[in-house]
GROMACS .gro file of C-alpha atoms in nm:
model
  268
    1UNK     CA    1   7.582   7.382   7.691
    2UNK     CA    2   7.835   7.662   7.720
    3UNK     CA    3   7.654   7.994   7.746
    4UNK     CA    4   7.971   8.194   7.805
    5UNK     CA    5   8.091   8.076   7.462
    6UNK     CA    6   7.770   8.082   7.257
    7UNK     CA    7   7.606   8.375   7.437
    8UNK     CA    8   7.924   8.578   7.473
    9UNK     CA    9   7.718   8.897   7.433
   10UNK     CA   10   7.540   8.833   7.766
   11UNK     CA   11   7.875   8.802   7.942
   12UNK     CA   12   8.033   9.113   7.789
   13UNK     CA   13   7.976   9.399   8.034
   14UNK     CA   14   8.086   9.665   7.785
   15UNK     CA   15   7.840   9.544   7.520
   16UNK     CA   16   7.553   9.512   7.768
   17UNK     CA   17   7.603   9.857   7.919
   18UNK     CA   18   7.697  10.059   7.610
   19UNK     CA   19   7.491   9.887   7.339
   20UNK     CA   20   7.228   9.643   7.469
   21UNK     CA   21   7.093   9.868   7.744
   22UNK     CA   22   7.187  10.204   7.595
   23UNK     CA   23   6.905  10.372   7.399
   24UNK     CA   24   7.148  10.625   7.251
   25UNK     CA   25   7.335  10.343   7.075
   26UNK     CA   26   7.028  10.285   6.855
   27UNK     CA   27   6.998  10.649   6.745
   28UNK     CA   28   7.020  10.560   6.372
   29UNK     CA   29   6.746  10.298   6.410
   30UNK     CA   30   6.521  10.540   6.595
   31UNK     CA   31   6.585  10.817   6.343
   32UNK     CA   32   6.486  10.592   6.051
   33UNK     CA   33   6.179  10.475   6.243
   34UNK     CA   34   6.063  10.839   6.251
   35UNK     CA   35   6.198  10.928   5.906
   36UNK     CA   36   6.023  10.999   5.574
   37UNK     CA   37   6.045  10.643   5.434
   38UNK     CA   38   5.873  10.491   5.738
   39UNK     CA   39   5.625  10.779   5.751
   40UNK     CA   40   5.507  10.694   5.397
   41UNK     CA   41   5.462  10.326   5.489
   42UNK     CA   42   5.272  10.428   5.803
   43UNK     CA   43   5.037  10.654   5.605
   44UNK     CA   44   4.965  10.378   5.353
   45UNK     CA   45   4.890  10.117   5.619
   46UNK     CA   46   4.669  10.357   5.815
   47UNK     CA   47   4.476  10.437   5.497
   48UNK     CA   48   4.434  10.067   5.406
   49UNK     CA   49   4.303   9.988   5.755
   50UNK     CA   50   4.083  10.300   5.766
   51UNK     CA   51   4.255  10.407   6.086
   52UNK     CA   52   4.371  10.753   6.197
   53UNK     CA   53   4.748  10.777   6.162
   54UNK     CA   54   4.794  10.862   6.529
   55UNK     CA   55   4.663  10.517   6.622
   56UNK     CA   56   4.956  10.351   6.442
   57UNK     CA   57   5.331  10.361   6.496
   58UNK     CA   58   5.637  10.201   6.340
   59UNK     CA   59   5.639   9.914   6.591
   60UNK     CA   60   5.281   9.810   6.509
   61UNK     CA   61   5.347   9.830   6.136
   62UNK     CA   62   5.657   9.612   6.186
   63UNK     CA   63   5.449   9.355   6.377
   64UNK     CA   64   5.202   9.336   6.086
   65UNK     CA   65   5.489   9.292   5.840
   66UNK     CA   66   5.656   9.022   6.052
   67UNK     CA   67   5.324   8.836   6.081
   68UNK     CA   68   5.306   8.836   5.702
   69UNK     CA   69   5.666   8.719   5.663
   70UNK     CA   70   5.645   8.447   5.931
   71UNK     CA   71   5.337   8.286   5.776
   72UNK     CA   72   5.496   8.299   5.431
   73UNK     CA   73   5.825   8.150   5.553
   74UNK     CA   74   5.689   7.888   5.793
   75UNK     CA   75   5.355   7.786   5.641
   76UNK     CA   76   5.408   7.900   5.280
   77UNK     CA   77   5.076   8.086   5.291
   78UNK     CA   78   5.008   8.448   5.206
   79UNK     CA   79   4.871   8.610   5.518
   80UNK     CA   80   4.599   8.877   5.483
   81UNK     CA   81   4.852   9.110   5.650
   82UNK     CA   82   5.069   9.089   5.337
   83UNK     CA   83   4.805   9.281   5.140
   84UNK     CA   84   4.895   9.592   5.339
   85UNK     CA   85   5.246   9.611   5.192
   86UNK     CA   86   5.397   9.669   4.851
   87UNK     CA   87   5.745   9.548   4.755
   88UNK     CA   88   5.880   9.897   4.820
   89UNK     CA   89   5.723   9.896   5.169
   90UNK     CA   90   5.892   9.559   5.235
   91UNK     CA   91   6.231   9.704   5.137
   92UNK     CA   92   6.183   9.992   5.382
   93UNK     CA   93   6.089   9.753   5.665
   94UNK     CA   94   6.380   9.525   5.575
   95UNK     CA   95   6.614   9.823   5.603
   96UNK     CA   96   6.473   9.910   5.946
   97UNK     CA   97   6.556   9.560   6.068
   98UNK     CA   98   6.898   9.565   5.902
   99UNK     CA   99   6.976   9.894   6.075
  100UNK     CA  100   6.901   9.734   6.411
  101UNK     CA  101   7.116   9.430   6.335
  102UNK     CA  102   7.397   9.650   6.200
  103UNK     CA  103   7.417   9.873   6.506
  104UNK     CA  104   7.343   9.604   6.766
  105UNK     CA  105   7.516   9.293   6.627
  106UNK     CA  106   7.719   9.404   6.329
  107UNK     CA  107   7.963   9.676   6.228
  108UNK     CA  108   7.792   9.964   6.411
  109UNK     CA  109   8.023   9.941   6.715
  110UNK     CA  110   8.352   9.755   6.748
  111UNK     CA  111   8.247   9.581   7.069
  112UNK     CA  112   7.964   9.402   6.884
  113UNK     CA  113   8.210   9.188   6.691
  114UNK     CA  114   8.510   9.202   6.927
  115UNK     CA  115   8.303   9.033   7.197
  116UNK     CA  116   8.282   8.724   6.971
  117UNK     CA  117   8.659   8.665   6.960
  118UNK     CA  118   8.622   8.405   7.238
  119UNK     CA  119   8.414   8.192   6.999
  120UNK     CA  120   8.639   8.263   6.700
  121UNK     CA  121   8.945   8.150   6.895
  122UNK     CA  122   8.764   7.839   7.019
  123UNK     CA  123   8.696   7.735   6.657
  124UNK     CA  124   9.064   7.763   6.571
  125UNK     CA  125   9.170   7.578   6.885
  126UNK     CA  126   8.961   7.281   6.766
  127UNK     CA  127   9.112   7.305   6.417
  128UNK     CA  128   9.464   7.329   6.565
  129UNK     CA  129   9.404   7.017   6.772
  130UNK     CA  130   9.287   6.823   6.465
  131UNK     CA  131   9.597   6.931   6.271
  132UNK     CA  132   9.827   6.827   6.558
  133UNK     CA  133   9.660   6.486   6.591
  134UNK     CA  134   9.677   6.434   6.216
  135UNK     CA  135  10.047   6.523   6.203
  136UNK     CA  136  10.125   6.275   6.480
  137UNK     CA  137   9.914   6.008   6.303
  138UNK     CA  138   9.667   5.989   6.592
  139UNK     CA  139   9.295   5.934   6.535
  140UNK     CA  140   9.110   6.268   6.527
  141UNK     CA  141   8.947   6.283   6.870
  142UNK     CA  142   8.668   6.519   6.759
  143UNK     CA  143   8.607   6.478   6.385
  144UNK     CA  144   8.282   6.675   6.412
  145UNK     CA  145   8.210   6.960   6.655
  146UNK     CA  146   7.865   7.119   6.664
  147UNK     CA  147   7.792   7.439   6.857
  148UNK     CA  148   7.434   7.566   6.866
  149UNK     CA  149   7.348   7.932   6.914
  150UNK     CA  150   7.137   8.206   6.760
  151UNK     CA  151   7.154   8.469   6.488
  152UNK     CA  152   7.290   8.694   6.764
  153UNK     CA  153   7.581   8.450   6.800
  154UNK     CA  154   7.657   8.424   6.431
  155UNK     CA  155   7.618   8.784   6.313
  156UNK     CA  156   7.893   8.930   6.536
  157UNK     CA  157   8.127   8.643   6.444
  158UNK     CA  158   8.083   8.710   6.071
  159UNK     CA  159   8.144   9.080   6.133
  160UNK     CA  160   8.462   8.996   6.326
  161UNK     CA  161   8.580   8.806   6.019
  162UNK     CA  162   8.498   9.101   5.793
  163UNK     CA  163   8.216   8.951   5.588
  164UNK     CA  164   7.930   9.158   5.438
  165UNK     CA  165   8.094   9.491   5.517
  166UNK     CA  166   7.981   9.790   5.313
  167UNK     CA  167   8.204  10.083   5.220
  168UNK     CA  168   7.977  10.318   5.416
  169UNK     CA  169   7.791  10.251   5.742
  170UNK     CA  170   7.416  10.191   5.731
  171UNK     CA  171   7.248  10.510   5.854
  172UNK     CA  172   6.902  10.658   5.884
  173UNK     CA  173   6.966  10.905   5.602
  174UNK     CA  174   7.122  10.680   5.335
  175UNK     CA  175   6.845  10.428   5.263
  176UNK     CA  176   6.850  10.491   4.885
  177UNK     CA  177   7.230  10.479   4.873
  178UNK     CA  178   7.226  10.142   5.051
  179UNK     CA  179   6.977   9.971   4.819
  180UNK     CA  180   7.254   9.737   4.697
  181UNK     CA  181   7.419   9.686   5.035
  182UNK     CA  182   7.603   9.368   5.131
  183UNK     CA  183   7.468   9.374   5.486
  184UNK     CA  184   7.127   9.206   5.458
  185UNK     CA  185   7.054   9.019   5.779
  186UNK     CA  186   6.771   8.818   5.620
  187UNK     CA  187   7.022   8.661   5.383
  188UNK     CA  188   7.313   8.640   5.626
  189UNK     CA  189   7.129   8.489   5.924
  190UNK     CA  190   6.798   8.344   5.799
  191UNK     CA  191   6.610   8.068   5.984
  192UNK     CA  192   6.847   7.782   6.068
  193UNK     CA  193   7.150   7.990   5.974
  194UNK     CA  194   7.473   7.795   6.000
  195UNK     CA  195   7.845   7.842   5.956
  196UNK     CA  196   8.068   7.543   5.884
  197UNK     CA  197   8.447   7.520   5.880
  198UNK     CA  198   8.578   7.215   5.693
  199UNK     CA  199   8.941   7.110   5.744
  200UNK     CA  200   9.100   6.891   5.477
  201UNK     CA  201   9.415   6.680   5.495
  202UNK     CA  202   9.560   6.669   5.142
  203UNK     CA  203   9.812   6.399   5.057
  204UNK     CA  204   9.936   6.495   4.712
  205UNK     CA  205  10.068   6.849   4.758
  206UNK     CA  206  10.379   7.038   4.652
  207UNK     CA  207  10.454   7.207   4.985
  208UNK     CA  208  10.394   7.120   5.349
  209UNK     CA  209  10.180   7.434   5.390
  210UNK     CA  210   9.929   7.297   5.136
  211UNK     CA  211   9.883   6.977   5.338
  212UNK     CA  212   9.604   7.129   5.550
  213UNK     CA  213   9.336   7.333   5.377
  214UNK     CA  214   9.007   7.489   5.484
  215UNK     CA  215   8.671   7.574   5.335
  216UNK     CA  216   8.396   7.778   5.495
  217UNK     CA  217   8.026   7.746   5.419
  218UNK     CA  218   7.756   7.990   5.527
  219UNK     CA  219   7.405   7.847   5.502
  220UNK     CA  220   7.544   7.557   5.296
  221UNK     CA  221   7.709   7.789   5.039
  222UNK     CA  222   8.084   7.820   4.996
  223UNK     CA  223   8.224   8.156   5.105
  224UNK     CA  224   8.525   8.318   4.937
  225UNK     CA  225   8.797   8.411   5.186
  226UNK     CA  226   8.902   8.777   5.209
  227UNK     CA  227   9.273   8.724   5.172
  228UNK     CA  228   9.248   8.527   4.848
  229UNK     CA  229   8.892   8.565   4.716
  230UNK     CA  230   8.905   8.185   4.673
  231UNK     CA  231   8.671   7.933   4.837
  232UNK     CA  232   8.961   7.726   4.967
  233UNK     CA  233   9.263   7.838   5.167
  234UNK     CA  234   9.562   7.673   5.324
  235UNK     CA  235   9.510   7.657   5.698
  236UNK     CA  236   9.840   7.842   5.748
  237UNK     CA  237   9.731   8.135   5.528
  238UNK     CA  238   9.395   8.158   5.704
  239UNK     CA  239   9.558   8.166   6.047
  240UNK     CA  240   9.807   8.425   5.927
  241UNK     CA  241   9.527   8.648   5.793
  242UNK     CA  242   9.345   8.640   6.127
  243UNK     CA  243   9.664   8.646   6.335
  244UNK     CA  244   9.573   8.971   6.513
  245UNK     CA  245   9.233   8.841   6.631
  246UNK     CA  246   9.378   8.504   6.733
  247UNK     CA  247   9.663   8.657   6.932
  248UNK     CA  248   9.547   9.000   7.045
  249UNK     CA  249   9.171   8.983   7.100
  250UNK     CA  250   9.120   8.906   7.469
  251UNK     CA  251   8.758   8.872   7.578
  252UNK     CA  252   8.812   8.992   7.935
  253UNK     CA  253   8.997   9.308   7.831
  254UNK     CA  254   8.767   9.379   7.534
  255UNK     CA  255   8.456   9.352   7.750
  256UNK     CA  256   8.577   9.544   8.051
  257UNK     CA  257   8.379   9.861   8.116
  258UNK     CA  258   8.587  10.178   8.089
  259UNK     CA  259   8.692  10.308   8.429
  260UNK     CA  260   8.696  10.672   8.326
  261UNK     CA  261   8.373  10.864   8.281
  262UNK     CA  262   8.324  10.886   7.904
  263UNK     CA  263   8.015  10.893   7.690
  264UNK     CA  264   7.901  10.574   7.521
  265UNK     CA  265   7.970  10.723   7.177
  266UNK     CA  266   8.328  10.818   7.267
  267UNK     CA  267   8.401  10.473   7.406
  268UNK     CA  268   8.238  10.281   7.123
   0.00000   0.00000   0.00000
């Protein structure tokens, strides 16, 4: 168990102070919660339950929707709570959750993803070691390495690597524009989400660079790499593409709280 590695966000003072514990950092989430799309869902649910609107709020509606989704996902049964929501309502509530994930664990603020560089570098250190052992004809000391964390571990790491990034940020006022967004946390980090790096040693190759190649699978599906749009890359090309993160992302410096008195928005 290595919490500093797998729960890097707990150990990053800048993230904790300026995002985790800063209400202002979630301004887009809060604005959507009070916006017209959520208001329509609230009115519908209140009407279906024969309740005055003032007795409901976005949080309670979200609890009802999550109860519906949990029972469907875990037990494969349609909860009575599901009858309160149409498909359009579900899309609105999905967007509310995606907004939270985007601003708290994704691309909303640089520190969200930069704090994960300690884990990113650890992955490549293991891959480097395997390559070195292979080149010197030694047995691979750790042929399989398993690290167990949470969605909150995986989402920032994927953002650091540039996956599922939309041209425009997710905001409270662009719900319709983001209907076809790439950033959908339910698909990126579902239950039992997993990210696998597979390192191959290839014998019959034309160049020495092609001897070591890598594939990456997210939730058991091959992911195309950014630099090539292919699902396999030479290890050298992959390291070169992420050279800046591997060499210049230092957890201690990234996570240090600013010493000057600036606002959270300016710093983030």
